[in-house]
Tab-separated table of C-alpha atoms in Angstrom:
chain	number	residue	atom	x	y	z
A	17	UNK	CA	0.022	0.033	-0.031
A	18	UNK	CA	1.046	3.590	-0.546
A	19	UNK	CA	0.899	6.233	2.066
A	20	UNK	CA	1.449	6.188	5.802
A	21	UNK	CA	0.835	2.549	6.379
A	22	UNK	CA	4.376	1.206	6.499
A	23	UNK	CA	6.049	0.027	9.590
A	24	UNK	CA	9.853	0.756	9.501
A	25	UNK	CA	12.390	-1.523	10.982
A	26	UNK	CA	16.054	-0.500	11.432
A	27	UNK	CA	18.503	-3.139	10.283
A	28	UNK	CA	22.148	-2.245	10.478
A	29	UNK	CA	22.389	0.756	8.214
A	30	UNK	CA	19.453	-0.050	6.164
A	31	UNK	CA	15.777	0.737	6.715
A	32	UNK	CA	13.240	-1.848	5.596
A	33	UNK	CA	9.476	-1.017	5.071
A	34	UNK	CA	6.844	-3.599	6.065
A	35	UNK	CA	3.308	-3.367	4.934
A	36	UNK	CA	0.807	-3.358	7.742
A	37	UNK	CA	-2.705	-4.823	7.657
A	38	UNK	CA	-4.896	-1.758	8.353
A	39	UNK	CA	-8.177	-3.737	8.186
A	40	UNK	CA	-10.073	-3.961	11.422
A	41	UNK	CA	-10.535	-1.624	14.541
A	42	UNK	CA	-7.645	0.354	16.035
A	43	UNK	CA	-7.256	2.256	19.172
A	44	UNK	CA	-4.460	4.342	20.414
A	45	UNK	CA	-3.635	5.247	23.979
A	46	UNK	CA	-0.844	7.762	24.818
A	47	UNK	CA	1.872	6.139	26.777
A	48	UNK	CA	2.755	9.241	28.729
A	49	UNK	CA	0.120	11.994	28.928
A	50	UNK	CA	1.641	13.647	32.077
A	51	UNK	CA	2.403	16.911	30.283
A	52	UNK	CA	-0.996	17.190	28.511
A	53	UNK	CA	-4.164	18.729	29.739
A	54	UNK	CA	-7.626	17.901	28.222
A	55	UNK	CA	-10.694	19.987	27.810
A	56	UNK	CA	-11.997	19.210	31.362
A	57	UNK	CA	-8.664	20.472	32.687
A	58	UNK	CA	-8.978	23.652	30.720
A	59	UNK	CA	-12.626	24.109	31.915
A	60	UNK	CA	-11.323	23.693	35.566
A	61	UNK	CA	-8.534	26.347	34.869
A	62	UNK	CA	-11.255	28.822	33.805
A	63	UNK	CA	-13.296	28.078	36.950
A	64	UNK	CA	-10.097	28.646	39.030
A	65	UNK	CA	-9.496	32.017	37.276
A	66	UNK	CA	-13.040	33.123	38.279
A	67	UNK	CA	-12.263	32.128	41.921
A	68	UNK	CA	-8.777	33.534	42.184
A	69	UNK	CA	-7.114	35.120	39.179
A	70	UNK	CA	-3.789	35.500	41.124
A	71	UNK	CA	-3.269	31.819	41.626
A	72	UNK	CA	-5.133	30.271	38.707
A	73	UNK	CA	-3.172	28.795	35.765
A	74	UNK	CA	-1.899	31.039	33.062
A	75	UNK	CA	-3.235	30.324	29.581
A	76	UNK	CA	-0.817	31.030	26.682
A	77	UNK	CA	-1.781	30.941	22.930
A	78	UNK	CA	0.767	31.389	20.192
A	79	UNK	CA	-1.557	31.639	17.232
A	80	UNK	CA	-1.181	34.409	14.748
A	81	UNK	CA	-4.052	36.554	13.471
A	82	UNK	CA	-6.575	33.766	14.131
A	83	UNK	CA	-6.271	34.439	17.811
A	84	UNK	CA	-8.317	37.777	17.504
A	85	UNK	CA	-11.155	35.885	15.765
A	86	UNK	CA	-11.612	33.537	18.741
A	87	UNK	CA	-9.718	32.095	21.691
A	88	UNK	CA	-10.176	30.689	25.230
A	89	UNK	CA	-11.121	33.445	27.604
A	90	UNK	CA	-8.082	34.742	29.623
A	91	UNK	CA	-5.581	33.467	27.121
A	92	UNK	CA	-2.415	35.557	26.766
A	93	UNK	CA	-1.360	35.978	23.172
A	94	UNK	CA	2.389	35.264	22.706
A	95	UNK	CA	2.605	35.110	18.848
A	96	UNK	CA	4.473	32.047	17.317
A	97	UNK	CA	6.095	34.512	14.871
A	98	UNK	CA	7.521	36.490	17.755
A	99	UNK	CA	9.481	33.554	19.246
A	100	UNK	CA	11.386	32.391	16.217
A	101	UNK	CA	13.960	34.122	14.093
A	102	UNK	CA	12.396	36.046	11.289
A	103	UNK	CA	14.657	34.430	8.527
A	104	UNK	CA	14.507	30.896	9.969
A	105	UNK	CA	11.290	29.492	11.494
A	106	UNK	CA	13.165	26.536	12.753
A	107	UNK	CA	15.318	28.530	15.171
A	108	UNK	CA	13.867	30.224	18.222
A	109	UNK	CA	15.309	33.593	19.388
A	110	UNK	CA	17.889	34.017	22.118
A	111	UNK	CA	17.011	33.627	25.683
A	112	UNK	CA	17.239	37.395	26.165
A	113	UNK	CA	14.920	38.092	23.354
A	114	UNK	CA	12.442	35.398	24.524
A	115	UNK	CA	12.481	36.773	28.137
A	116	UNK	CA	11.643	40.209	26.767
A	117	UNK	CA	8.795	38.794	24.594
A	118	UNK	CA	7.298	36.993	27.683
A	119	UNK	CA	7.849	39.997	29.962
A	120	UNK	CA	6.029	42.319	27.409
A	121	UNK	CA	3.097	39.859	27.300
A	122	UNK	CA	2.960	39.964	31.138
A	123	UNK	CA	4.138	36.356	31.614
A	124	UNK	CA	6.509	35.589	34.514
A	125	UNK	CA	8.219	32.447	33.121
A	126	UNK	CA	9.371	31.505	36.667
A	127	UNK	CA	5.951	31.692	38.241
A	128	UNK	CA	4.751	28.943	40.560
A	129	UNK	CA	1.402	29.115	38.761
A	130	UNK	CA	0.519	26.350	36.220
A	131	UNK	CA	1.100	27.501	32.590
A	132	UNK	CA	-1.387	25.826	30.168
A	133	UNK	CA	-0.354	26.176	26.501
A	134	UNK	CA	-2.886	26.023	23.755
A	135	UNK	CA	-2.951	26.903	19.974
A	136	UNK	CA	-4.929	26.031	16.939
A	137	UNK	CA	-4.215	22.281	16.561
A	138	UNK	CA	-1.563	21.420	19.299
A	139	UNK	CA	1.520	21.843	17.046
A	140	UNK	CA	2.884	25.475	17.413
A	141	UNK	CA	2.280	25.352	21.016
A	142	UNK	CA	5.286	23.010	21.236
A	143	UNK	CA	7.465	25.851	20.151
A	144	UNK	CA	6.056	27.964	22.957
A	145	UNK	CA	6.927	25.319	25.584
A	146	UNK	CA	10.413	25.161	24.208
A	147	UNK	CA	10.750	28.917	24.472
A	148	UNK	CA	9.575	28.692	28.134
A	149	UNK	CA	12.113	26.033	28.789
A	150	UNK	CA	14.817	28.111	26.984
A	151	UNK	CA	13.978	30.838	29.440
A	152	UNK	CA	14.587	28.603	32.431
A	153	UNK	CA	11.106	27.285	33.173
A	154	UNK	CA	11.253	23.733	34.452
A	155	UNK	CA	8.839	22.160	32.052
A	156	UNK	CA	9.303	18.797	33.499
A	157	UNK	CA	7.786	19.571	36.815
A	158	UNK	CA	4.132	19.082	35.775
A	159	UNK	CA	3.320	22.718	36.008
A	160	UNK	CA	3.578	23.377	32.231
A	161	UNK	CA	1.029	21.586	30.183
A	162	UNK	CA	-0.040	21.410	26.543
A	163	UNK	CA	-3.795	21.398	25.681
A	164	UNK	CA	-3.473	19.090	22.648
A	165	UNK	CA	-7.203	19.518	21.671
A	166	UNK	CA	-6.411	23.221	21.356
A	167	UNK	CA	-8.778	25.545	19.470
A	168	UNK	CA	-9.704	22.736	17.054
A	169	UNK	CA	-11.519	21.117	19.858
A	170	UNK	CA	-12.460	24.155	22.065
A	171	UNK	CA	-13.692	26.300	19.231
A	172	UNK	CA	-15.991	23.840	17.712
A	173	UNK	CA	-17.612	22.850	21.026
A	174	UNK	CA	-20.872	24.863	21.309
A	175	UNK	CA	-20.793	24.683	25.158
A	176	UNK	CA	-17.263	26.220	25.688
A	177	UNK	CA	-16.890	29.948	26.274
A	178	UNK	CA	-15.071	31.892	23.656
A	179	UNK	CA	-13.450	35.296	23.598
A	180	UNK	CA	-12.720	37.597	20.665
A	181	UNK	CA	-10.066	40.373	20.606
A	182	UNK	CA	-10.793	43.725	18.966
């Protein structure tokens, strides 16, 4: 079969492709979801913000212009384009530049508060987490989480609150 249905096996310096039987039912369970937050966790964060905005998790969203059209209420906009080098989207800026970007957005990278990161589909948010780590945040302590459902899940759910920027 053509496409993404090959299983690759490394043998010495060669790679061999095996065809998989894709007929039947499949299920996938993440092996380690300790750095991921789901929609229920995001809803809890919003409830926490209503109770105590000084201790509730921070929500960060790196989307570009689509952020203004709709985002999770309370999300702080730290544009993806601002964290990478203008001539190379595969390289993030220096620690000093990143610290200034976060500071300008009102984000204390070293806060004890949880930081929940979201984006459009759960991809560009990974660069945001990398930028937080580059600035010295310990992203392995369970206080920095990725909402992998992101706007793709949140935005299409008719029961979730939404905010629009002007």
